[in-house]
């Protein structure tokens, strides 16, 4: 190649590099996704829970670093990130992939990416059985649809919902936050152990009718028989039978309760 052809090619190449780099600089920077309150979602639109209510919900659920928290429909990730800042492992399940990426960026900015994770998924098709705490801000109809799955979670699992209830499954606690204009109420439910049925005692029988966390029935112990009324708090059972107050713990088909000077071991089933 002669020298003049060499310089010609070099100058053409340099011109091309200059033009391409000018073109690249002229391109507008890729816009980061900006969420809009009220934007469509698969089953419910996105409206963020006010931060004061997020804090209240996690406080009501008594979230500790030992808990695994799952937010169903996690939006911009605020509940998951707040739980992670309290030291918990937390997962957000969100259908909108842009919101998932936004949440991951927010978690990184807050320095909690190791604890706060997000997955793009449909909450109706997701397994949330490993959670100790479920948070949600969905709709009454969705809460109801999820209710059977929630009632099958491990007794003691705490469920907190922004504003919407679960119809005849009354909350164990309801709180409002002050100085908040919209979506300011949180409800807490504690998944009750399943105790409905007939329990054998060494000298009698305990028959329980269960409606969510509320119980009624009959205690027959020796010659004595009394009506009972009481409540479950996860696997903790308490009831009154006549003048006596019983408290104890349920574990599957075994129950141990103490009261009225008695300690009763009960078993259910065959
Ligand atoms: C009312 S917002 C609540 C957001 C967040 N949990 C909070 O409290 O700030 C409901 C969220 O659920 C998401 N969503 C709707 N249907 C869903 C589904 N089937 N599976 C997962 N996420 C869903 C929406 O995209 C939206 O981000």
mmCIF file of C-alpha atoms and ligand atoms in Angstrom:
data_model
loop_
_atom_site.group_PDB
_atom_site.id
_atom_site.type_symbol
_atom_site.label_atom_id
_atom_site.label_comp_id
_atom_site.label_asym_id
_atom_site.label_seq_id
_atom_site.Cartn_x
_atom_site.Cartn_y
_atom_site.Cartn_z
ATOM 1 C CA UNK A 1 0.000 0.000 0.000
ATOM 2 C CA UNK A 2 1.449 3.357 -0.865
ATOM 3 C CA UNK A 3 1.707 6.113 1.740
ATOM 4 C CA UNK A 4 -1.016 8.372 0.308
ATOM 5 C CA UNK A 5 -3.554 5.480 0.182
ATOM 6 C CA UNK A 6 -2.609 4.617 3.793
ATOM 7 C CA UNK A 7 -3.261 8.201 4.960
ATOM 8 C CA UNK A 8 -6.514 8.224 2.984
ATOM 9 C CA UNK A 9 -7.828 5.105 4.743
ATOM 10 C CA UNK A 10 -6.691 6.316 8.128
ATOM 11 C CA UNK A 11 -8.444 9.633 7.681
ATOM 12 C CA UNK A 12 -11.650 7.848 6.523
ATOM 13 C CA UNK A 13 -11.538 5.617 9.600
ATOM 14 C CA UNK A 14 -11.022 8.620 11.904
ATOM 15 C CA UNK A 15 -13.916 10.451 10.273
ATOM 16 C CA UNK A 16 -16.153 7.412 10.796
ATOM 17 C CA UNK A 17 -15.195 7.159 14.494
ATOM 18 C CA UNK A 18 -15.890 10.894 14.953
ATOM 19 C CA UNK A 19 -19.289 10.669 13.226
ATOM 20 C CA UNK A 20 -20.326 7.557 15.170
ATOM 21 C CA UNK A 21 -19.310 9.011 18.521
ATOM 22 C CA UNK A 22 -21.150 12.283 17.756
ATOM 23 C CA UNK A 23 -24.227 10.202 16.829
ATOM 24 C CA UNK A 24 -24.008 8.205 20.052
ATOM 25 C CA UNK A 25 -23.750 11.398 22.105
ATOM 26 C CA UNK A 26 -26.749 12.887 20.297
ATOM 27 C CA UNK A 27 -28.988 9.945 21.382
ATOM 28 C CA UNK A 28 -31.177 10.886 24.374
ATOM 29 C CA UNK A 29 -30.164 9.016 27.572
ATOM 30 C CA UNK A 30 -32.431 5.986 28.127
ATOM 31 C CA UNK A 31 -35.257 7.196 30.388
ATOM 32 C CA UNK A 32 -35.556 5.373 33.716
ATOM 33 C CA UNK A 33 -39.028 3.933 34.239
ATOM 34 C CA UNK A 34 -41.204 6.300 36.284
ATOM 35 C CA UNK A 35 -44.169 4.631 38.014
ATOM 36 C CA UNK A 36 -47.488 6.466 38.120
ATOM 37 C CA UNK A 37 -49.961 6.144 40.955
ATOM 38 C CA UNK A 38 -53.029 4.383 39.562
ATOM 39 C CA UNK A 39 -51.136 2.638 36.772
ATOM 40 C CA UNK A 40 -52.748 -0.617 35.694
ATOM 41 C CA UNK A 41 -51.643 -3.850 37.356
ATOM 42 C CA UNK A 42 -52.643 -7.407 36.590
ATOM 43 C CA UNK A 43 -55.395 -7.674 39.220
ATOM 44 C CA UNK A 44 -55.082 -4.345 40.997
ATOM 45 C CA UNK A 45 -53.617 -0.942 40.145
ATOM 46 C CA UNK A 46 -50.522 0.407 41.828
ATOM 47 C CA UNK A 47 -51.111 2.738 44.757
ATOM 48 C CA UNK A 48 -48.278 2.917 47.276
ATOM 49 C CA UNK A 49 -48.878 2.387 50.982
ATOM 50 C CA UNK A 50 -47.953 5.581 52.877
ATOM 51 C CA UNK A 51 -44.591 5.029 54.581
ATOM 52 C CA UNK A 52 -46.119 5.686 58.018
ATOM 53 C CA UNK A 53 -48.562 2.824 57.426
ATOM 54 C CA UNK A 54 -45.782 0.538 56.141
ATOM 55 C CA UNK A 55 -44.009 1.152 59.452
ATOM 56 C CA UNK A 56 -47.225 0.534 61.400
ATOM 57 C CA UNK A 57 -47.930 -2.711 59.516
ATOM 58 C CA UNK A 58 -44.472 -4.115 60.264
ATOM 59 C CA UNK A 59 -44.746 -2.981 63.875
ATOM 60 C CA UNK A 60 -48.154 -4.706 64.253
ATOM 61 C CA UNK A 61 -46.694 -7.904 62.782
ATOM 62 C CA UNK A 62 -43.797 -7.575 65.273
ATOM 63 C CA UNK A 63 -41.318 -8.141 62.457
ATOM 64 C CA UNK A 64 -37.866 -9.155 63.710
ATOM 65 C CA UNK A 65 -34.654 -10.191 61.932
ATOM 66 C CA UNK A 66 -35.759 -13.826 62.394
ATOM 67 C CA UNK A 67 -38.772 -13.332 60.122
ATOM 68 C CA UNK A 68 -39.150 -13.899 56.431
ATOM 69 C CA UNK A 69 -41.551 -11.270 55.108
ATOM 70 C CA UNK A 70 -43.371 -11.542 51.765
ATOM 71 C CA UNK A 71 -45.266 -8.632 50.212
ATOM 72 C CA UNK A 72 -47.896 -9.810 47.738
ATOM 73 C CA UNK A 73 -47.984 -7.267 44.905
ATOM 74 C CA UNK A 74 -44.915 -5.364 46.061
ATOM 75 C CA UNK A 75 -45.208 -2.245 43.870
ATOM 76 C CA UNK A 76 -42.128 -0.035 44.236
ATOM 77 C CA UNK A 77 -40.731 -2.340 46.934
ATOM 78 C CA UNK A 78 -41.157 -0.013 49.916
ATOM 79 C CA UNK A 79 -42.557 -2.614 52.337
ATOM 80 C CA UNK A 80 -39.893 -5.175 51.436
ATOM 81 C CA UNK A 81 -37.119 -2.584 51.730
ATOM 82 C CA UNK A 82 -38.457 -1.347 55.085
ATOM 83 C CA UNK A 83 -38.609 -4.936 56.398
ATOM 84 C CA UNK A 84 -35.035 -5.509 55.187
ATOM 85 C CA UNK A 85 -33.929 -2.359 56.998
ATOM 86 C CA UNK A 86 -35.390 -3.917 60.157
ATOM 87 C CA UNK A 87 -33.019 -6.835 59.523
ATOM 88 C CA UNK A 88 -35.511 -9.333 58.052
ATOM 89 C CA UNK A 89 -35.179 -11.255 54.854
ATOM 90 C CA UNK A 90 -37.995 -10.046 52.630
ATOM 91 C CA UNK A 91 -39.373 -10.906 49.216
ATOM 92 C CA UNK A 92 -41.598 -8.852 46.947
ATOM 93 C CA UNK A 93 -43.812 -10.681 44.465
ATOM 94 C CA UNK A 94 -44.809 -8.275 41.711
ATOM 95 C CA UNK A 95 -46.299 -8.890 38.285
ATOM 96 C CA UNK A 96 -45.029 -5.704 36.605
ATOM 97 C CA UNK A 97 -41.405 -6.257 35.498
ATOM 98 C CA UNK A 98 -40.641 -2.513 35.469
ATOM 99 C CA UNK A 99 -41.724 -2.257 39.103
ATOM 100 C CA UNK A 100 -39.524 -5.248 39.928
ATOM 101 C CA UNK A 101 -36.472 -3.577 38.387
ATOM 102 C CA UNK A 102 -37.343 -0.256 40.049
ATOM 103 C CA UNK A 103 -37.569 -2.047 43.412
ATOM 104 C CA UNK A 104 -34.223 -3.765 42.907
ATOM 105 C CA UNK A 105 -32.600 -0.396 42.174
ATOM 106 C CA UNK A 106 -34.244 1.121 45.268
ATOM 107 C CA UNK A 107 -33.031 -1.783 47.445
ATOM 108 C CA UNK A 108 -29.494 -1.306 46.104
ATOM 109 C CA UNK A 109 -29.629 2.434 46.850
ATOM 110 C CA UNK A 110 -30.700 1.632 50.409
ATOM 111 C CA UNK A 111 -27.918 -0.948 50.750
ATOM 112 C CA UNK A 112 -30.270 -3.872 51.475
ATOM 113 C CA UNK A 113 -30.056 -5.926 48.258
ATOM 114 C CA UNK A 114 -28.757 -8.877 50.261
ATOM 115 C CA UNK A 115 -31.978 -9.006 52.305
ATOM 116 C CA UNK A 116 -34.602 -7.484 50.005
ATOM 117 C CA UNK A 117 -35.304 -9.535 46.893
ATOM 118 C CA UNK A 118 -37.972 -9.223 44.245
ATOM 119 C CA UNK A 119 -39.465 -11.599 41.759
ATOM 120 C CA UNK A 120 -41.637 -11.007 38.738
ATOM 121 C CA UNK A 121 -44.538 -13.366 39.315
ATOM 122 C CA UNK A 122 -48.277 -13.677 39.664
ATOM 123 C CA UNK A 123 -49.155 -13.757 43.340
ATOM 124 C CA UNK A 124 -51.904 -16.299 42.662
ATOM 125 C CA UNK A 125 -49.344 -18.719 41.279
ATOM 126 C CA UNK A 126 -46.674 -18.107 43.897
ATOM 127 C CA UNK A 127 -45.767 -20.168 46.918
ATOM 128 C CA UNK A 128 -45.664 -17.958 49.992
ATOM 129 C CA UNK A 129 -45.855 -20.771 52.534
ATOM 130 C CA UNK A 130 -42.369 -20.082 53.906
ATOM 131 C CA UNK A 131 -43.235 -16.587 55.143
ATOM 132 C CA UNK A 132 -43.695 -15.764 58.806
ATOM 133 C CA UNK A 133 -45.238 -12.440 57.800
ATOM 134 C CA UNK A 134 -47.359 -11.619 54.746
ATOM 135 C CA UNK A 135 -48.085 -8.003 53.869
ATOM 136 C CA UNK A 136 -50.564 -6.905 51.244
ATOM 137 C CA UNK A 137 -52.447 -3.976 49.801
ATOM 138 C CA UNK A 138 -54.727 -5.596 47.275
ATOM 139 C CA UNK A 139 -58.539 -5.616 47.144
ATOM 140 C CA UNK A 140 -61.265 -7.176 49.329
ATOM 141 C CA UNK A 141 -62.086 -9.682 46.569
ATOM 142 C CA UNK A 142 -58.418 -10.700 46.251
ATOM 143 C CA UNK A 143 -58.057 -11.054 50.020
ATOM 144 C CA UNK A 144 -61.068 -13.369 49.980
ATOM 145 C CA UNK A 145 -59.680 -15.396 47.098
ATOM 146 C CA UNK A 146 -56.386 -15.782 48.988
ATOM 147 C CA UNK A 147 -58.087 -16.560 52.308
ATOM 148 C CA UNK A 148 -58.174 -20.393 52.037
ATOM 149 C CA UNK A 149 -54.463 -20.451 51.140
ATOM 150 C CA UNK A 150 -53.703 -18.067 54.009
ATOM 151 C CA UNK A 151 -55.668 -20.192 56.495
ATOM 152 C CA UNK A 152 -53.531 -23.180 55.462
ATOM 153 C CA UNK A 153 -50.307 -21.360 56.387
ATOM 154 C CA UNK A 154 -48.381 -22.388 59.488
ATOM 155 C CA UNK A 155 -50.291 -21.375 62.650
ATOM 156 C CA UNK A 156 -48.865 -18.130 63.951
ATOM 157 C CA UNK A 157 -48.127 -16.643 60.521
ATOM 158 C CA UNK A 158 -48.961 -12.935 60.687
ATOM 159 C CA UNK A 159 -50.930 -11.310 57.881
ATOM 160 C CA UNK A 160 -51.147 -7.536 57.612
ATOM 161 C CA UNK A 161 -53.357 -5.792 55.098
ATOM 162 C CA UNK A 162 -53.537 -2.143 54.188
ATOM 163 C CA UNK A 163 -57.214 -1.148 54.544
ATOM 164 C CA UNK A 164 -58.959 -4.200 53.122
ATOM 165 C CA UNK A 165 -60.392 -6.886 55.363
ATOM 166 C CA UNK A 166 -61.281 -10.577 55.041
ATOM 167 C CA UNK A 167 -65.030 -10.343 55.560
ATOM 168 C CA UNK A 168 -66.162 -12.654 58.373
ATOM 169 C CA UNK A 169 -62.585 -13.513 59.389
ATOM 170 C CA UNK A 170 -62.309 -10.556 61.741
ATOM 171 C CA UNK A 171 -58.858 -9.072 62.326
ATOM 172 C CA UNK A 172 -57.037 -9.716 65.582
ATOM 173 C CA UNK A 173 -55.961 -6.067 65.596
ATOM 174 C CA UNK A 174 -56.777 -2.905 63.634
ATOM 175 C CA UNK A 175 -54.762 0.304 63.842
ATOM 176 C CA UNK A 176 -54.846 3.720 62.176
ATOM 177 C CA UNK A 177 -51.964 6.086 61.656
ATOM 178 C CA UNK A 178 -52.374 9.742 62.521
ATOM 179 C CA UNK A 179 -51.585 12.541 60.114
ATOM 180 C CA UNK A 180 -52.257 10.373 57.101
ATOM 181 C CA UNK A 181 -54.895 11.297 54.524
ATOM 182 C CA UNK A 182 -55.528 8.127 52.493
ATOM 183 C CA UNK A 183 -55.056 4.420 53.128
ATOM 184 C CA UNK A 184 -54.293 4.873 56.806
ATOM 185 C CA UNK A 185 -55.699 1.669 58.360
ATOM 186 C CA UNK A 186 -53.953 -1.647 58.870
ATOM 187 C CA UNK A 187 -55.484 -4.978 59.878
ATOM 188 C CA UNK A 188 -53.588 -7.881 61.414
ATOM 189 C CA UNK A 189 -54.616 -11.537 61.463
ATOM 190 C CA UNK A 190 -52.717 -14.366 63.103
ATOM 191 C CA UNK A 191 -53.282 -17.670 61.326
ATOM 192 C CA UNK A 192 -55.021 -19.892 63.887
ATOM 193 C CA UNK A 193 -54.203 -23.567 64.454
ATOM 194 C CA UNK A 194 -56.964 -25.889 63.257
ATOM 195 C CA UNK A 195 -58.711 -27.249 66.341
ATOM 196 C CA UNK A 196 -62.220 -28.024 65.154
ATOM 197 C CA UNK A 197 -63.438 -31.464 66.272
ATOM 198 C CA UNK A 198 -63.476 -33.859 69.119
ATOM 199 C CA UNK A 199 -60.459 -34.192 71.436
ATOM 200 C CA UNK A 200 -60.031 -37.129 73.801
ATOM 201 C CA UNK A 201 -58.988 -36.415 77.380
ATOM 202 C CA UNK A 202 -57.798 -38.993 79.956
ATOM 203 C CA UNK A 203 -61.199 -38.657 81.666
ATOM 204 C CA UNK A 204 -63.458 -37.058 79.151
ATOM 205 C CA UNK A 205 -63.739 -35.136 75.957
ATOM 206 C CA UNK A 206 -63.258 -31.604 74.622
ATOM 207 C CA UNK A 207 -65.499 -30.782 71.677
ATOM 208 C CA UNK A 208 -64.549 -27.646 69.755
ATOM 209 C CA UNK A 209 -66.415 -25.707 67.103
ATOM 210 C CA UNK A 210 -63.992 -23.322 65.434
ATOM 211 C CA UNK A 211 -64.825 -20.178 63.461
ATOM 212 C CA UNK A 212 -61.459 -18.802 62.341
ATOM 213 C CA UNK A 213 -59.709 -17.773 65.615
ATOM 214 C CA UNK A 214 -62.851 -18.033 67.774
ATOM 215 C CA UNK A 215 -63.851 -21.261 69.517
ATOM 216 C CA UNK A 216 -66.833 -22.592 71.427
ATOM 217 C CA UNK A 217 -67.840 -26.065 72.569
ATOM 218 C CA UNK A 218 -68.019 -28.367 75.558
ATOM 219 C CA UNK A 219 -65.516 -29.680 78.063
ATOM 220 C CA UNK A 220 -66.417 -32.954 79.777
ATOM 221 C CA UNK A 221 -63.891 -33.842 82.420
ATOM 222 C CA UNK A 222 -64.863 -36.621 84.831
ATOM 223 C CA UNK A 223 -68.351 -35.871 86.139
ATOM 224 C CA UNK A 224 -68.143 -32.157 85.228
ATOM 225 C CA UNK A 225 -69.365 -30.710 81.947
ATOM 226 C CA UNK A 226 -69.112 -27.028 80.931
ATOM 227 C CA UNK A 227 -69.563 -24.880 77.866
ATOM 228 C CA UNK A 228 -66.370 -23.292 76.631
ATOM 229 C CA UNK A 229 -65.682 -20.068 74.739
ATOM 230 C CA UNK A 230 -62.271 -18.884 73.737
ATOM 231 C CA UNK A 231 -59.745 -17.887 71.170
ATOM 232 C CA UNK A 232 -56.671 -18.981 69.296
ATOM 233 C CA UNK A 233 -53.565 -16.914 68.819
ATOM 234 C CA UNK A 234 -51.657 -19.020 66.310
ATOM 235 C CA UNK A 235 -51.002 -22.268 68.190
ATOM 236 C CA UNK A 236 -51.833 -20.743 71.601
ATOM 237 C CA UNK A 237 -55.316 -21.658 72.818
ATOM 238 C CA UNK A 238 -57.252 -20.045 75.648
ATOM 239 C CA UNK A 239 -60.798 -20.632 76.791
ATOM 240 C CA UNK A 240 -63.056 -20.366 79.779
ATOM 241 C CA UNK A 241 -64.957 -23.407 81.001
ATOM 242 C CA UNK A 242 -67.328 -22.504 83.817
ATOM 243 C CA UNK A 243 -65.280 -20.424 86.247
ATOM 244 C CA UNK A 244 -61.933 -21.794 85.075
ATOM 245 C CA UNK A 245 -59.608 -20.182 82.561
ATOM 246 C CA UNK A 246 -57.561 -22.620 80.460
ATOM 247 C CA UNK A 247 -54.504 -21.783 78.391
ATOM 248 C CA UNK A 248 -52.237 -24.027 76.403
ATOM 249 C CA UNK A 249 -50.750 -25.000 73.094
ATOM 250 C CA UNK A 250 -51.868 -27.000 70.105
ATOM 251 C CA UNK A 251 -49.525 -29.016 67.936
ATOM 252 C CA UNK A 252 -51.331 -30.814 65.122
ATOM 253 C CA UNK A 253 -53.544 -33.402 66.804
ATOM 254 C CA UNK A 254 -52.125 -32.874 70.291
ATOM 255 C CA UNK A 255 -53.067 -30.226 72.788
ATOM 256 C CA UNK A 256 -51.869 -29.459 76.281
ATOM 257 C CA UNK A 257 -53.933 -27.067 78.377
ATOM 258 C CA UNK A 258 -53.845 -26.043 82.012
ATOM 259 C CA UNK A 259 -56.542 -24.425 84.108
ATOM 260 C CA UNK A 260 -58.762 -24.823 87.151
ATOM 261 C CA UNK A 261 -55.993 -26.811 88.840
ATOM 262 C CA UNK A 262 -55.957 -29.340 85.971
ATOM 263 C CA UNK A 263 -53.382 -30.085 83.328
ATOM 264 C CA UNK A 264 -55.067 -31.794 80.385
ATOM 265 C CA UNK A 265 -53.439 -33.595 77.505
ATOM 266 C CA UNK A 266 -55.860 -33.985 74.627
ATOM 267 C CA UNK A 267 -55.563 -35.848 71.358
ATOM 268 C CA UNK A 268 -57.788 -35.597 68.346
ATOM 269 C CA UNK A 269 -58.821 -38.211 65.883
ATOM 270 C CA UNK A 270 -59.020 -41.990 65.894
HETATM 271 C C1 LIG B 1 -52.068 -1.353 45.547
HETATM 272 S S1 LIG B 1 -50.461 -1.775 44.942
HETATM 273 C C2 LIG B 1 -49.578 -2.079 46.463
HETATM 274 C C3 LIG B 1 -48.079 -1.972 46.319
HETATM 275 C C4 LIG B 1 -47.283 -2.241 47.587
HETATM 276 N N1 LIG B 1 -47.605 -3.513 48.187
HETATM 277 C C5 LIG B 1 -47.516 -1.162 48.613
HETATM 278 O O1 LIG B 1 -48.215 -1.438 49.600
HETATM 279 O O2 LIG B 1 -47.025 -0.046 48.435
HETATM 280 C C6 LIG B 1 -50.740 -3.416 44.281
HETATM 281 C C7 LIG B 1 -49.588 -3.980 43.472
HETATM 282 O O3 LIG B 1 -49.927 -5.316 43.099
HETATM 283 C C8 LIG B 1 -49.437 -5.576 41.783
HETATM 284 N N2 LIG B 1 -50.227 -6.682 41.244
HETATM 285 C C9 LIG B 1 -51.479 -6.662 40.747
HETATM 286 N N3 LIG B 1 -51.889 -7.896 40.414
HETATM 287 C C10 LIG B 1 -50.857 -8.744 40.701
HETATM 288 C C11 LIG B 1 -50.667 -10.152 40.587
HETATM 289 N N4 LIG B 1 -51.617 -10.958 40.130
HETATM 290 N N5 LIG B 1 -49.477 -10.666 40.973
HETATM 291 C C12 LIG B 1 -48.494 -9.862 41.455
HETATM 292 N N6 LIG B 1 -48.619 -8.529 41.579
HETATM 293 C C13 LIG B 1 -49.787 -7.969 41.223
HETATM 294 C C14 LIG B 1 -49.626 -4.252 41.075
HETATM 295 O O4 LIG B 1 -48.787 -4.174 39.937
HETATM 296 C C15 LIG B 1 -49.279 -3.253 42.176
HETATM 297 O O5 LIG B 1 -47.920 -2.925 42.152
#
